């Protein structure tokens, strides 16, 4: 916990410095007769974030915040492994959406998440992995006429469009 | 007196069989829409607008209102059962409804939310009927200074109600405001913080995206971490017992 608070505060401090640096691409001051420049709000808000991070770090060094004295572990090996597995799978799913489309990547993710991470039976997994894309297709594409990204699988849907639209 | 006459006329219309059927259909659809994280009452009304072409105009308005009210309650369902607010209006329900569900009392929480939703909705409709004309004047007088004051009140409440670590509360407020600054600047029209023309960032960070990221994925990771692969919650009992009968 102790290490986690320090790391998070330091990382967020660096992030706010990055944001401040990024905001200076636009005027950060007050433009006469116009109002605040485009970068003013992000810059000064990020400056506020930085001040807060410094305050958190200061309290950490003095040991006054409850987390800076906590001895328990923030993330044990089990939690970290699972975090990587889930976050990685989510990233892969979102990346795949643009290549193979929603209707392939979502069932794959559900299969992985329900069966291999969640330990659910094949009945639950298969029904959800097959049912979700079908419901999604009819709800979004047919009922609401919202097309979802399909990647290179797009031509496979033309016959379906011909039938239902 | 004229208001009352019009009101009675409205009641007569709303009790027609078609309109009652439309209310039931609308509330049912609204419940599902509200319970889906990301789709709120406003989105629900917007996406189901085409459906209303099938019925007469009055029934269409009744249908939309029914969807709205159904979605208002539906948001509480996912707040309580999943810990993910189904709509932005149901965020507060996660604070107390979720812990109740974790103790195996989800049925009480759902009924409490339904009753509260019904009472609150009824009172607001009655008050709105009576005070609509004077309220309209107040609404028109509600300009940027008043909105600013409201925001300040909200932030002051966060700091007052937050933990004793004020720096973290301030940090959260600042990072939220920075995220709202992403996209086109309203004053100068220049794009800011778009990180090399990332397509989504141009329009700013949507509330929906934030809610799914913070509540949806956060809850998912938390469940995995704290369950250690075991079942964490008591299985829901079906049919749900009726606590009000006991």
Short mmCIF file of N, CA and C in Angstrom, two decimals, chain B residues 39-120:
data_model
loop_
_atom_site.label_atom_id
_atom_site.label_comp_id
_atom_site.label_asym_id
_atom_site.label_seq_id
_atom_site.Cartn_x
_atom_site.Cartn_y
_atom_site.Cartn_z
N UNK B 39 -26.56 3.18 -21.82
CA UNK B 39 -27.78 3.70 -22.45
C UNK B 39 -28.67 4.27 -21.35
N UNK B 40 -28.85 5.55 -21.34
CA UNK B 40 -29.67 6.18 -20.32
C UNK B 40 -31.04 6.52 -20.86
N UNK B 41 -31.81 7.26 -20.05
CA UNK B 41 -33.17 7.59 -20.45
C UNK B 41 -33.19 8.46 -21.70
N UNK B 42 -32.24 9.40 -21.79
CA UNK B 42 -32.25 10.30 -22.94
C UNK B 42 -31.89 9.56 -24.22
N UNK B 43 -30.85 8.68 -24.15
CA UNK B 43 -30.50 7.88 -25.32
C UNK B 43 -31.66 6.98 -25.71
N UNK B 44 -32.31 6.41 -24.68
CA UNK B 44 -33.42 5.50 -24.93
C UNK B 44 -34.51 6.19 -25.72
N UNK B 45 -34.87 7.40 -25.27
CA UNK B 45 -35.91 8.14 -25.98
C UNK B 45 -35.45 8.44 -27.40
N UNK B 46 -34.16 8.81 -27.53
CA UNK B 46 -33.66 9.20 -28.85
C UNK B 46 -33.66 8.03 -29.82
N UNK B 47 -33.21 6.83 -29.36
CA UNK B 47 -33.10 5.73 -30.32
C UNK B 47 -34.44 5.10 -30.62
N UNK B 48 -35.43 5.28 -29.74
CA UNK B 48 -36.73 4.68 -30.01
C UNK B 48 -37.70 5.66 -30.65
N UNK B 49 -37.20 6.83 -30.98
CA UNK B 49 -38.05 7.82 -31.63
C UNK B 49 -38.71 7.30 -32.90
N UNK B 50 -37.98 6.56 -33.77
CA UNK B 50 -38.63 6.08 -35.00
C UNK B 50 -39.83 5.18 -34.73
N UNK B 51 -39.79 4.42 -33.62
CA UNK B 51 -40.89 3.50 -33.32
C UNK B 51 -42.20 4.26 -33.14
N UNK B 52 -42.12 5.51 -32.67
CA UNK B 52 -43.34 6.25 -32.34
C UNK B 52 -44.12 6.69 -33.58
N UNK B 53 -43.51 6.51 -34.77
CA UNK B 53 -44.27 6.86 -35.98
C UNK B 53 -45.44 5.92 -36.21
N UNK B 54 -45.39 4.76 -35.54
CA UNK B 54 -46.41 3.75 -35.77
C UNK B 54 -47.72 4.06 -35.04
N UNK B 55 -47.70 4.94 -34.05
CA UNK B 55 -48.91 5.20 -33.26
C UNK B 55 -49.29 6.68 -33.40
N UNK B 56 -50.53 7.05 -32.98
CA UNK B 56 -50.93 8.47 -33.05
C UNK B 56 -50.03 9.35 -32.18
N UNK B 57 -49.98 10.64 -32.45
CA UNK B 57 -49.04 11.52 -31.75
C UNK B 57 -49.16 11.49 -30.23
N UNK B 58 -50.39 11.50 -29.71
CA UNK B 58 -50.55 11.51 -28.25
C UNK B 58 -49.96 10.24 -27.63
N UNK B 59 -50.28 9.10 -28.25
CA UNK B 59 -49.74 7.84 -27.75
C UNK B 59 -48.23 7.83 -27.85
N UNK B 60 -47.69 8.47 -28.89
CA UNK B 60 -46.25 8.51 -29.07
C UNK B 60 -45.59 9.25 -27.92
N UNK B 61 -46.19 10.38 -27.54
CA UNK B 61 -45.63 11.14 -26.41
C UNK B 61 -45.69 10.32 -25.14
N UNK B 62 -46.85 9.62 -24.96
CA UNK B 62 -46.99 8.79 -23.76
C UNK B 62 -45.93 7.69 -23.77
N UNK B 63 -45.68 7.12 -24.95
CA UNK B 63 -44.67 6.05 -25.09
C UNK B 63 -43.29 6.57 -24.68
N UNK B 64 -42.95 7.77 -25.17
CA UNK B 64 -41.64 8.32 -24.86
C UNK B 64 -41.52 8.60 -23.37
N UNK B 65 -42.60 9.15 -22.77
CA UNK B 65 -42.55 9.42 -21.34
C UNK B 65 -42.41 8.13 -20.55
N UNK B 66 -43.09 7.07 -21.03
CA UNK B 66 -43.00 5.78 -20.33
C UNK B 66 -41.59 5.22 -20.42
N UNK B 67 -40.95 5.35 -21.60
CA UNK B 67 -39.57 4.90 -21.73
C UNK B 67 -38.68 5.66 -20.76
N UNK B 68 -38.92 6.96 -20.70
CA UNK B 68 -38.10 7.81 -19.84
C UNK B 68 -38.19 7.35 -18.39
N UNK B 69 -39.43 7.15 -17.92
CA UNK B 69 -39.59 6.78 -16.52
C UNK B 69 -39.08 5.36 -16.27
N UNK B 70 -39.31 4.46 -17.24
CA UNK B 70 -38.80 3.11 -17.09
C UNK B 70 -37.29 3.11 -16.99
N UNK B 71 -36.64 3.90 -17.84
CA UNK B 71 -35.18 3.95 -17.84
C UNK B 71 -34.65 4.58 -16.57
N UNK B 72 -35.41 5.54 -16.02
CA UNK B 72 -34.98 6.17 -14.78
C UNK B 72 -34.87 5.13 -13.67
N UNK B 73 -35.84 4.18 -13.62
CA UNK B 73 -35.74 3.13 -12.61
C UNK B 73 -34.77 2.04 -13.05
N UNK B 74 -34.76 1.74 -14.33
CA UNK B 74 -33.91 0.65 -14.84
C UNK B 74 -32.45 0.87 -14.49
N UNK B 75 -32.01 2.12 -14.46
CA UNK B 75 -30.62 2.40 -14.10
C UNK B 75 -30.27 1.85 -12.74
N UNK B 76 -31.25 1.82 -11.84
CA UNK B 76 -30.99 1.33 -10.49
C UNK B 76 -30.71 -0.17 -10.50
N UNK B 77 -31.29 -0.90 -11.47
CA UNK B 77 -31.13 -2.36 -11.47
C UNK B 77 -29.66 -2.73 -11.61
N UNK B 78 -28.99 -2.15 -12.62
CA UNK B 78 -27.59 -2.52 -12.79
C UNK B 78 -26.72 -1.89 -11.71
N UNK B 79 -27.16 -0.73 -11.17
CA UNK B 79 -26.39 -0.15 -10.05
C UNK B 79 -26.37 -1.11 -8.89
N UNK B 80 -27.52 -1.73 -8.60
CA UNK B 80 -27.62 -2.59 -7.42
C UNK B 80 -27.01 -3.96 -7.70
N UNK B 81 -27.37 -4.55 -8.85
CA UNK B 81 -26.96 -5.93 -9.09
C UNK B 81 -25.50 -6.04 -9.54
N UNK B 82 -25.01 -5.07 -10.28
CA UNK B 82 -23.66 -5.18 -10.83
C UNK B 82 -22.69 -4.16 -10.24
N UNK B 83 -23.23 -3.13 -9.59
CA UNK B 83 -22.35 -2.07 -9.12
C UNK B 83 -21.93 -1.14 -10.23
N UNK B 84 -22.56 -1.28 -11.39
CA UNK B 84 -22.26 -0.40 -12.53
C UNK B 84 -23.50 0.46 -12.75
N UNK B 85 -23.40 1.76 -12.64
CA UNK B 85 -24.61 2.57 -12.83
C UNK B 85 -25.16 2.41 -14.25
N UNK B 86 -26.43 2.07 -14.36
CA UNK B 86 -27.02 1.86 -15.67
C UNK B 86 -27.22 3.16 -16.41
N UNK B 87 -27.32 4.25 -15.68
CA UNK B 87 -27.48 5.57 -16.29
C UNK B 87 -26.80 6.56 -15.36
N UNK B 88 -26.51 7.74 -15.89
CA UNK B 88 -25.80 8.71 -15.06
C UNK B 88 -26.64 9.11 -13.84
N UNK B 89 -27.97 8.97 -13.96
CA UNK B 89 -28.83 9.34 -12.84
C UNK B 89 -28.76 8.31 -11.71
N UNK B 90 -28.23 7.12 -12.01
CA UNK B 90 -28.24 6.05 -11.03
C UNK B 90 -26.90 5.87 -10.35
N UNK B 91 -25.99 6.81 -10.55
CA UNK B 91 -24.66 6.67 -9.94
C UNK B 91 -24.79 6.59 -8.42
N UNK B 92 -25.65 7.45 -7.86
CA UNK B 92 -25.77 7.50 -6.40
C UNK B 92 -26.33 6.20 -5.84
N UNK B 93 -27.10 5.46 -6.65
CA UNK B 93 -27.67 4.20 -6.15
C UNK B 93 -26.58 3.17 -5.90
N UNK B 94 -25.45 3.27 -6.60
CA UNK B 94 -24.37 2.30 -6.35
C UNK B 94 -23.81 2.46 -4.95
N UNK B 95 -23.92 3.65 -4.38
CA UNK B 95 -23.27 3.88 -3.08
C UNK B 95 -23.93 3.07 -1.97
N UNK B 96 -25.26 2.99 -1.97
CA UNK B 96 -25.91 2.23 -0.91
C UNK B 96 -26.60 0.97 -1.40
N UNK B 97 -27.08 0.98 -2.66
CA UNK B 97 -27.76 -0.21 -3.17
C UNK B 97 -26.80 -1.36 -3.36
N UNK B 98 -25.60 -1.06 -3.84
CA UNK B 98 -24.61 -2.10 -4.09
C UNK B 98 -24.21 -2.84 -2.80
N UNK B 99 -23.85 -2.10 -1.72
CA UNK B 99 -23.51 -2.81 -0.47
C UNK B 99 -24.66 -3.68 0.03
N UNK B 100 -25.90 -3.22 -0.17
CA UNK B 100 -27.04 -4.04 0.25
C UNK B 100 -27.07 -5.34 -0.53
N UNK B 101 -26.82 -5.25 -1.85
CA UNK B 101 -26.83 -6.45 -2.68
C UNK B 101 -25.72 -7.41 -2.25
N UNK B 102 -24.57 -6.86 -1.86
CA UNK B 102 -23.46 -7.71 -1.44
C UNK B 102 -23.80 -8.47 -0.18
N UNK B 103 -24.72 -7.90 0.63
CA UNK B 103 -25.13 -8.60 1.85
C UNK B 103 -26.29 -9.55 1.58
N UNK B 104 -26.61 -9.75 0.30
CA UNK B 104 -27.70 -10.67 -0.02
C UNK B 104 -29.07 -10.04 0.12
N UNK B 105 -29.14 -8.71 0.15
CA UNK B 105 -30.44 -8.06 0.30
C UNK B 105 -30.77 -7.23 -0.93
N UNK B 106 -30.42 -7.77 -2.08
CA UNK B 106 -30.66 -7.05 -3.33
C UNK B 106 -32.15 -6.82 -3.54
N UNK B 107 -32.99 -7.77 -3.06
CA UNK B 107 -34.42 -7.63 -3.26
C UNK B 107 -34.94 -6.38 -2.55
N UNK B 108 -34.45 -6.17 -1.30
CA UNK B 108 -34.88 -4.97 -0.57
C UNK B 108 -34.43 -3.72 -1.32
N UNK B 109 -33.17 -3.74 -1.79
CA UNK B 109 -32.63 -2.56 -2.45
C UNK B 109 -33.43 -2.24 -3.71
N UNK B 110 -33.77 -3.29 -4.49
CA UNK B 110 -34.51 -3.05 -5.73
C UNK B 110 -35.89 -2.49 -5.43
N UNK B 111 -36.55 -3.04 -4.40
CA UNK B 111 -37.90 -2.55 -4.08
C UNK B 111 -37.82 -1.13 -3.54
N UNK B 112 -36.80 -0.88 -2.69
CA UNK B 112 -36.65 0.48 -2.16
C UNK B 112 -36.44 1.46 -3.30
N UNK B 113 -35.61 1.08 -4.28
CA UNK B 113 -35.36 1.99 -5.40
C UNK B 113 -36.64 2.22 -6.19
N UNK B 114 -37.44 1.15 -6.38
CA UNK B 114 -38.68 1.29 -7.14
C UNK B 114 -39.66 2.19 -6.42
N UNK B 115 -39.81 1.97 -5.11
CA UNK B 115 -40.76 2.79 -4.34
C UNK B 115 -40.30 4.24 -4.32
N UNK B 116 -39.00 4.43 -4.08
CA UNK B 116 -38.48 5.80 -4.03
C UNK B 116 -38.66 6.48 -5.37
N UNK B 117 -38.41 5.73 -6.44
CA UNK B 117 -38.54 6.28 -7.78
C UNK B 117 -39.99 6.68 -8.04
N UNK B 118 -40.91 5.80 -7.60
CA UNK B 118 -42.34 6.08 -7.81
C UNK B 118 -42.78 7.32 -7.02
N UNK B 119 -42.41 7.36 -5.72
CA UNK B 119 -42.85 8.49 -4.89
C UNK B 119 -42.24 9.79 -5.41
N UNK B 120 -40.92 9.74 -5.67
CA UNK B 120 -40.25 10.95 -6.15
C UNK B 120 -40.83 11.42 -7.47
#
